[in-house]
Amino acid sequence: MTSARGAVVSAAEQEINALMALHPKGFDLSLGRITRLLERLGNPHEKLPPVIHIAGTNGKGSTSAFCRAILEAQGLTVHVHTSPHLVNWHERFRLGAEGGGQLVGDEMLADAVRRVAEANQGEMITVFEILTAVMFVLFSEHPADAALIEVGLGGRFDATNVIAHPAVSVIMSISLDHQAYLGDRVELIAAEKAGIIKPGSPVVIGAQTEDAAREVLTETAERLRCPFSVYGQDFFAVQENGRLAYQDDEELLDLPLPRLTGRHQQANAAAAIRALKAAGFRLSENAIADGLVNVSWPGRLERLSHGRLVEGAMDGVEFWIDGGHNPGAGLVIAEAMANLNDRESRPLFLITGMINTKDPIGYFEAFAGMARHVFTVPVPGSDAGLDAEFLADTAGEAGLTAEPAKDVESAIAAICSSWDGLERPPRILIGGSLYLLGDVLRDNGTPPV
């Protein structure tokens, strides 16, 4: 079978597409359906290796990537569940293996989807819940030393939150996002995220910009009698002389700076180190150092150095992509772009697409006075994508000059032609939506592996 783009549709994608035609899209926050389904499957979520359960508005994926890289550098095998994917469904399921994990194979994923769908017996359920059950089945059937499981939405009623005894619950930076589901105040969102905290299980609280969020998390941990650690209080990381100094109540480590771009990644790396220690893993300093320099997290402040879109642009253009899409993410991405500019000054252009559940003004405001111009584009294949003209008007309200473009490739061409003769080749940041980035990586010929 081929898609509308002419690409071959994998067996797993065919199975998932069939499910999407049968079941409602999106989220329906409840644990009743997933619990019922897992019981029919023999409760695979109770047969996992030690689980590191990670929630938060921003930083979940990066922290998971750091944990995986450090554990694998220690010689351990690690399952990883993340969502959403960028290009292929298989990205959501990485199976641990000696020498480094690998994305689940197509036939294995297709078979697991079929088995889970059959066990569901056509009852009402969301596709995300089915795929969460698929994750539990795959992870229970393949031995590993650890399982990194990222929350999909919120925490309390997220389908992953059937894990009764995590080795550690990690809650990263919390800010406003998904208000329709989680509430319109940061303390309400924090209460939903805190739902992954289980009585007596260790908790690690990453860097928080909102005191209200931190207070909710610490109060929940105290009420449930959990040993907990808070970034900036019980552990921290700081850049010193081109190195990363990590310290907690046990030790001080002199480490290389993380490979992932942005100062916020130093705090994410610190949370990962603390989480692994809280989960009981014994880590050598060399393994931690190797993990920091070898970590990879596609689509998050990732530089595109090759591929069709890159090679078709004018010489010297610098391309970056990031899927951050809320005001909190906008701030850290803008800070990272400012730091890049301090090292090498280039005019910054944004190519941005967003879906209608986001706060575009809050995102764009972070780039006011920094971005030379914004091109807004539709989000391919999304019914919820914001109109490019509306998004351009929104960027204008945030203090930026902006105009709509047909697609990313057209926006790149406009930058390269209209701004030819700039003092330096431009720096282009493509972002605002992980769905948009998936399309970019697919068109560029550089999907995650």
Coordinates of C-alpha atoms in Angstrom, one line a residue:
M1 CA 0.0 0.0 0.0
T2 CA 1.2 3.5 -0.7
S3 CA 0.3 6.9 0.9
A4 CA -1.0 10.0 -0.9
R5 CA 2.7 11.0 -1.1
G6 CA 3.5 7.8 -3.0
A7 CA 5.5 6.4 -0.1
V8 CA 5.1 2.7 0.9
V9 CA 2.9 2.4 4.0
S10 CA 4.3 0.0 6.5
A11 CA 2.3 -2.9 7.9
A12 CA 2.2 -1.3 11.4
E13 CA 1.0 2.0 9.9
Q14 CA -1.8 0.1 8.1
E15 CA -2.9 -1.5 11.3
I16 CA -2.8 1.9 13.2
N17 CA -4.6 3.7 10.4
A18 CA -7.4 1.1 10.6
L19 CA -7.7 1.7 14.3
M20 CA -7.9 5.5 13.8
A21 CA -10.8 5.0 11.5
L22 CA -12.7 3.1 14.2
H23 CA -11.8 4.9 17.3
P24 CA -12.0 8.6 18.4
K25 CA -9.0 10.8 17.9
G26 CA -7.2 12.6 20.7
F27 CA -7.4 12.0 24.4
D28 CA -10.2 10.9 26.8
L29 CA -8.6 11.2 30.2
S30 CA -9.5 8.1 32.2
L31 CA -7.9 4.9 33.4
G32 CA -10.9 2.6 33.2
R33 CA -10.5 1.6 29.5
I34 CA -6.7 1.0 29.6
T35 CA -7.1 -0.9 32.9
R36 CA -9.7 -3.2 31.4
L37 CA -7.7 -3.8 28.3
L38 CA -4.5 -4.6 30.2
E39 CA -6.3 -7.1 32.3
R40 CA -7.4 -8.9 29.2
L41 CA -3.7 -8.9 28.1
G42 CA -2.5 -10.4 31.3
N43 CA -1.4 -7.1 32.9
P44 CA 1.8 -6.7 31.0
H45 CA 2.5 -3.4 32.8
E46 CA 3.2 -5.4 36.0
K47 CA 6.0 -7.4 34.2
L48 CA 8.4 -4.5 33.4
P49 CA 11.9 -3.8 34.4
P50 CA 12.4 -0.8 36.8
V51 CA 10.3 2.1 35.4
I52 CA 11.4 5.7 35.2
H53 CA 8.1 7.6 34.7
I54 CA 8.6 11.1 33.3
A55 CA 6.0 13.9 33.1
G56 CA 6.2 17.7 32.6
T57 CA 5.2 20.4 30.1
N58 CA 8.7 20.8 28.7
G59 CA 11.9 18.7 29.0
K60 CA 10.4 15.2 29.2
G61 CA 11.9 14.0 26.0
S62 CA 15.4 15.5 26.7
T63 CA 15.5 14.0 30.2
S64 CA 14.5 10.6 28.8
A65 CA 17.2 10.9 26.2
F66 CA 19.8 11.7 28.8
C67 CA 18.7 8.8 31.0
R68 CA 18.9 6.4 28.1
A69 CA 22.3 7.6 27.0
I70 CA 23.8 7.3 30.5
L71 CA 22.3 3.9 31.1
E72 CA 23.5 2.6 27.8
A73 CA 27.0 4.0 28.5
Q74 CA 26.9 2.0 31.7
G75 CA 26.3 -1.1 29.6
L76 CA 22.6 -1.5 30.5
T77 CA 19.7 -2.2 28.1
V78 CA 16.9 0.3 28.1
H79 CA 13.3 0.4 26.7
V80 CA 12.1 3.9 25.8
H81 CA 8.5 5.1 25.2
T82 CA 8.0 8.6 23.9
S83 CA 5.2 10.4 22.1
P84 CA 4.3 11.9 19.7
H85 CA 6.5 10.5 16.9
L86 CA 8.0 12.8 14.3
V87 CA 7.9 10.7 11.1
N88 CA 7.1 7.0 11.9
W89 CA 5.0 5.4 14.6
H90 CA 7.9 3.1 15.3
E91 CA 9.8 6.0 17.0
R92 CA 7.5 5.6 20.0
F93 CA 8.8 2.2 20.9
R94 CA 12.6 1.7 21.4
L95 CA 13.5 -1.8 22.6
G96 CA 16.6 -2.2 24.7
A97 CA 19.4 -4.3 23.3
E98 CA 23.1 -4.9 24.1
G99 CA 25.2 -2.3 22.4
G100 CA 22.3 0.1 22.2
G101 CA 18.6 -0.1 21.6
Q102 CA 16.7 0.0 18.4
L103 CA 13.3 1.1 17.2
V104 CA 10.8 -1.8 17.1
G105 CA 10.7 -3.7 13.8
D106 CA 7.7 -3.2 11.6
E107 CA 6.3 -6.8 11.7
M108 CA 6.8 -7.0 15.4
L109 CA 4.9 -3.7 15.9
A110 CA 2.1 -4.7 13.5
D111 CA 1.7 -8.0 15.3
A112 CA 1.5 -6.3 18.7
V113 CA -1.1 -3.8 17.5
R114 CA -3.2 -6.6 16.1
R115 CA -3.1 -8.6 19.3
V116 CA -4.0 -5.6 21.4
A117 CA -6.8 -4.6 19.1
E118 CA -8.2 -8.1 19.2
A119 CA -8.1 -8.1 23.0
N120 CA -10.0 -4.8 23.1
Q121 CA -12.9 -6.6 21.2
G122 CA -14.1 -3.4 19.5
E123 CA -15.0 -1.6 22.7
M124 CA -14.8 2.2 23.0
I125 CA -11.2 3.3 23.4
T126 CA -8.7 5.9 22.0
V127 CA -5.8 5.0 19.7
F128 CA -3.4 6.5 22.2
E129 CA -4.7 4.0 24.9
I130 CA -4.3 1.1 22.4
L131 CA -0.7 2.2 21.6
T132 CA 0.1 2.5 25.3
A133 CA -1.1 -1.0 25.8
V134 CA 1.1 -2.0 22.8
M135 CA 4.1 -0.4 24.6
F136 CA 3.4 -2.4 27.8
V137 CA 3.1 -5.6 25.7
L138 CA 6.4 -5.0 23.8
F139 CA 8.3 -4.0 26.9
S140 CA 7.0 -7.0 29.0
E141 CA 8.0 -9.5 26.3
H142 CA 11.6 -8.3 25.8
P143 CA 14.0 -8.3 28.8
A144 CA 15.8 -5.0 29.6
D145 CA 17.4 -3.4 32.6
A146 CA 15.2 -0.3 32.7
A147 CA 12.1 1.2 31.0
L148 CA 11.8 4.9 30.4
I149 CA 8.1 5.8 30.0
E150 CA 7.1 9.3 29.0
V151 CA 3.6 10.6 29.9
G152 CA 1.5 11.5 26.9
L153 CA -0.7 14.2 28.4
G154 CA -1.0 15.4 32.0
G155 CA -0.3 12.6 34.4
R156 CA -3.1 11.6 36.7
F157 CA -5.4 10.2 34.0
D158 CA -2.7 9.6 31.3
A159 CA -2.9 6.0 30.0
T160 CA 0.7 5.4 31.2
N161 CA -0.3 6.0 34.8
V162 CA -1.2 2.5 35.6
I163 CA 2.3 1.9 36.9
A164 CA 1.8 1.3 40.6
H165 CA 5.4 1.2 41.8
P166 CA 7.8 3.2 39.6
A167 CA 11.5 3.1 40.4
V168 CA 11.3 6.9 40.3
S169 CA 8.7 9.5 39.1
V170 CA 10.3 12.5 37.4
I171 CA 8.4 15.8 36.8
M172 CA 10.1 18.4 34.6
S173 CA 9.3 22.0 34.0
I174 CA 5.6 22.9 34.2
S175 CA 3.9 25.8 32.3
L176 CA 0.6 26.5 30.6
D177 CA -0.2 24.0 27.9
H178 CA -3.2 21.9 27.0
Q179 CA -5.4 24.1 29.2
A180 CA -8.6 22.6 27.8
Y181 CA -7.6 19.3 29.4
L182 CA -5.5 20.3 32.4
G183 CA -6.7 23.7 33.6
D184 CA -5.9 27.3 33.0
R185 CA -3.6 27.9 36.0
V186 CA -0.1 26.5 36.5
E187 CA -1.0 25.0 39.9
L188 CA -3.9 23.1 38.3
I189 CA -1.6 21.7 35.7
A190 CA 1.0 20.8 38.3
A191 CA -1.7 18.9 40.2
E192 CA -2.4 16.8 37.1
K193 CA 1.3 16.1 36.6
A194 CA 1.7 15.2 40.2
G195 CA -0.7 12.4 39.6
I196 CA 2.2 10.1 38.6
I197 CA 3.6 10.4 42.1
K198 CA 3.0 7.1 43.9
P199 CA 3.0 6.5 47.7
G200 CA 6.5 5.9 49.0
S201 CA 8.2 5.9 45.6
P202 CA 11.1 8.3 44.9
V203 CA 10.4 11.6 43.2
V204 CA 12.7 14.0 41.3
I205 CA 11.4 17.5 40.6
G206 CA 13.2 19.2 37.7
A207 CA 13.9 22.9 37.3
Q208 CA 10.6 24.9 37.7
T209 CA 10.1 28.5 36.6
E210 CA 6.9 28.8 38.6
D211 CA 6.9 28.6 42.4
A212 CA 3.3 27.6 42.5
A213 CA 4.1 24.5 40.4
R214 CA 7.0 23.5 42.7
E215 CA 4.9 23.9 45.8
V216 CA 2.2 21.6 44.5
L217 CA 4.7 18.9 43.6
T218 CA 6.6 19.1 46.9
E219 CA 3.4 19.1 48.9
T220 CA 2.1 16.0 47.0
A221 CA 5.4 14.2 47.6
E222 CA 5.3 15.0 51.3
R223 CA 1.7 13.9 51.6
L224 CA 2.4 10.6 50.0
R225 CA 5.6 10.1 52.1
C226 CA 7.9 10.0 49.1
P227 CA 11.6 10.7 49.3
F228 CA 12.0 13.6 46.9
S229 CA 14.7 15.8 45.4
V230 CA 14.2 19.3 44.0
Y231 CA 16.4 21.0 41.4
G232 CA 18.2 24.0 42.9
Q233 CA 17.7 22.8 46.4
D234 CA 18.9 19.1 46.6
F235 CA 20.8 18.9 43.3
F236 CA 21.9 21.4 40.6
A237 CA 24.2 21.8 37.7
V238 CA 26.2 24.9 36.6
Q239 CA 28.6 25.6 33.8
E240 CA 32.1 26.4 34.9
N241 CA 35.1 26.9 32.6
G242 CA 33.5 25.0 29.7
R243 CA 32.5 22.1 31.9
L244 CA 29.3 21.0 33.8
A245 CA 29.6 20.8 37.5
Y246 CA 26.8 18.6 38.9
Q247 CA 26.3 18.4 42.7
D248 CA 23.9 16.6 45.0
D249 CA 24.0 15.6 48.6
E250 CA 26.3 12.6 47.7
E251 CA 28.9 13.9 45.3
L252 CA 30.3 16.6 43.1
L253 CA 31.0 15.6 39.5
D254 CA 33.1 17.4 36.9
L255 CA 31.4 16.6 33.6
P256 CA 31.5 17.7 29.9
L257 CA 28.8 20.0 28.7
P258 CA 25.8 18.2 27.3
R259 CA 25.7 17.6 23.5
L260 CA 22.1 19.0 23.4
T261 CA 22.0 22.7 22.7
G262 CA 20.7 25.2 25.2
R263 CA 21.4 26.2 28.8
H264 CA 18.1 24.4 29.9
Q265 CA 19.7 21.1 28.8
Q266 CA 22.1 21.4 31.7
A267 CA 19.2 21.4 34.2
N268 CA 17.6 18.5 32.2
A269 CA 20.9 16.5 32.4
A270 CA 21.1 17.1 36.1
A271 CA 17.5 15.8 36.6
A272 CA 18.3 12.7 34.6
I273 CA 21.4 12.0 36.7
R274 CA 19.5 12.5 39.9
A275 CA 16.6 10.4 38.7
L276 CA 18.8 7.4 37.8
K277 CA 20.5 7.6 41.2
A278 CA 17.1 7.8 43.0
A279 CA 16.0 4.8 41.0
G280 CA 18.9 2.8 42.4
F281 CA 21.2 2.6 39.4
R282 CA 24.9 2.6 40.2
L283 CA 26.6 4.9 37.7
S284 CA 30.3 5.5 37.0
E285 CA 31.4 9.1 36.4
N286 CA 32.7 7.9 33.0
A287 CA 29.3 6.5 32.0
I288 CA 27.6 9.8 33.0
A289 CA 30.1 11.8 31.0
D290 CA 29.8 9.5 27.9
G291 CA 26.0 9.8 28.1
L292 CA 26.1 13.6 28.1
V293 CA 28.3 13.8 25.0
N294 CA 26.6 11.0 23.0
V295 CA 23.0 11.9 23.8
S296 CA 20.6 12.4 20.8
W297 CA 17.1 13.8 20.8
P298 CA 15.7 14.4 17.3
G299 CA 13.6 17.5 16.7
R300 CA 14.7 19.4 19.8
L301 CA 17.1 22.2 19.0
E302 CA 18.6 19.9 16.4
R303 CA 20.8 21.3 13.7
L304 CA 20.1 20.0 10.2
S305 CA 23.5 19.7 8.5
H306 CA 22.5 17.7 5.4
G307 CA 19.4 16.5 3.4
R308 CA 17.4 17.7 0.5
L309 CA 16.0 20.9 2.0
V310 CA 19.3 21.9 3.4
E311 CA 21.3 21.2 0.3
G312 CA 18.8 23.0 -1.9
A313 CA 19.2 26.3 0.0
M314 CA 21.9 29.0 -0.7
D315 CA 25.4 28.3 0.6
G316 CA 26.0 28.9 4.3
V317 CA 22.5 28.9 5.6
E318 CA 22.3 27.4 9.1
F319 CA 19.2 25.3 9.8
W320 CA 17.7 24.5 13.2
I321 CA 14.5 22.7 14.1
D322 CA 12.7 22.5 17.4
G323 CA 9.2 21.2 18.2
G324 CA 8.6 23.5 21.2
H325 CA 5.2 25.1 20.9
N326 CA 4.2 26.8 24.2
P327 CA 5.4 30.1 25.9
G328 CA 7.8 28.2 28.2
A329 CA 9.4 26.4 25.3
G330 CA 9.6 29.7 23.4
L331 CA 11.6 31.3 26.1
V332 CA 14.2 28.5 26.3
I333 CA 14.5 28.2 22.5
A334 CA 14.9 32.0 22.2
E335 CA 17.6 31.9 24.8
A336 CA 19.4 29.2 22.9
M337 CA 19.2 31.2 19.7
A338 CA 20.6 34.2 21.6
N339 CA 23.5 32.2 22.8
L340 CA 24.2 31.0 19.3
N341 CA 24.1 34.6 18.1
D342 CA 26.6 35.6 20.8
R343 CA 29.0 33.0 19.5
E344 CA 28.4 33.7 15.8
S345 CA 26.1 36.6 14.8
R346 CA 23.6 35.8 12.0
P347 CA 20.2 37.2 11.1
L348 CA 17.5 34.9 12.6
F349 CA 14.4 33.9 10.6
L350 CA 11.5 31.8 11.9
I351 CA 9.4 29.4 9.9
T352 CA 6.5 28.5 12.2
G353 CA 3.4 26.3 12.0
M354 CA 1.1 25.6 15.0
I355 CA -2.0 23.7 15.9
N356 CA -5.0 25.5 17.4
T357 CA -4.5 24.2 21.0
K358 CA -1.4 26.3 21.5
D359 CA -0.7 29.9 22.6
P360 CA 1.1 31.5 19.5
I361 CA 1.4 35.0 21.0
G362 CA 3.1 33.7 24.1
Y363 CA 5.5 31.7 21.9
F364 CA 6.3 34.5 19.5
E365 CA 6.8 37.1 22.2
A366 CA 10.0 35.3 23.3
F367 CA 11.5 36.2 19.9
A368 CA 10.5 39.9 19.8
G369 CA 13.6 42.0 19.0
M370 CA 15.5 38.9 18.0
A371 CA 14.0 37.4 14.8
R372 CA 14.4 39.4 11.6
H373 CA 11.2 38.0 10.1
V374 CA 8.7 35.2 10.4
F375 CA 7.2 33.0 7.8
T376 CA 4.1 31.2 8.9
V377 CA 3.1 27.9 7.3
P378 CA 0.2 25.4 7.5
V379 CA 0.8 22.2 9.5
P380 CA 0.6 19.4 6.9
G381 CA -1.9 16.7 7.5
S382 CA -3.4 18.3 10.6
D383 CA -7.1 19.3 10.8
A384 CA -6.2 21.4 13.9
G385 CA -3.5 23.5 12.1
L386 CA -3.8 27.2 12.5
D387 CA -4.3 29.2 9.3
A388 CA -1.0 30.7 8.1
E389 CA -2.5 34.1 7.6
F390 CA -4.0 34.1 11.1
L391 CA -0.7 32.9 12.5
A392 CA 1.2 35.7 10.7
D393 CA -1.2 38.3 12.2
T394 CA -0.6 36.7 15.6
A395 CA 3.2 37.1 15.2
G396 CA 2.6 40.7 14.3
E397 CA 0.6 41.2 17.6
A398 CA 3.7 39.8 19.4
G399 CA 5.9 42.5 17.8
L400 CA 7.4 40.6 14.9
T401 CA 7.1 41.2 11.1
A402 CA 5.6 38.2 9.5
E403 CA 3.9 36.9 6.3
P404 CA 2.3 33.6 5.4
A405 CA 3.9 31.1 3.0
K406 CA 2.5 28.0 1.2
D407 CA 4.9 25.6 2.9
V408 CA 8.4 25.3 4.5
E409 CA 10.2 24.9 1.2
S410 CA 8.5 28.1 -0.2
A411 CA 9.5 29.9 3.0
I412 CA 13.1 28.8 2.7
A413 CA 13.2 29.9 -1.0
A414 CA 11.8 33.3 0.0
I415 CA 14.4 33.8 2.7
C416 CA 17.2 32.8 0.3
S417 CA 16.0 35.1 -2.5
S418 CA 14.5 38.1 -0.8
W419 CA 17.3 38.4 1.8
D420 CA 20.2 37.6 -0.5
G421 CA 23.1 39.9 0.3
L422 CA 22.6 39.9 4.1
E423 CA 25.7 40.7 6.2
R424 CA 25.9 37.0 6.9
P425 CA 24.0 33.9 5.7
P426 CA 20.8 33.5 7.8
R427 CA 20.1 31.2 10.7
I428 CA 16.7 29.6 10.1
L429 CA 14.6 28.1 13.0
I430 CA 11.8 25.8 11.9
G431 CA 9.3 25.0 14.6
G432 CA 6.1 25.5 16.5
S433 CA 4.8 22.0 16.0
L434 CA 6.2 18.5 16.2
Y435 CA 3.8 17.5 13.4
L436 CA 5.4 20.2 11.2
L437 CA 8.9 18.9 12.1
G438 CA 7.9 15.4 11.1
D439 CA 7.0 16.7 7.7
V440 CA 10.3 18.6 7.4
L441 CA 12.4 15.6 8.4
R442 CA 10.5 13.4 6.0
D443 CA 11.0 15.8 3.1
N444 CA 14.6 16.4 4.1
G445 CA 15.2 12.6 4.0
T446 CA 16.5 12.5 7.6
P447 CA 13.9 10.7 9.7
P448 CA 14.9 9.6 13.3
V449 CA 16.5 6.2 13.6

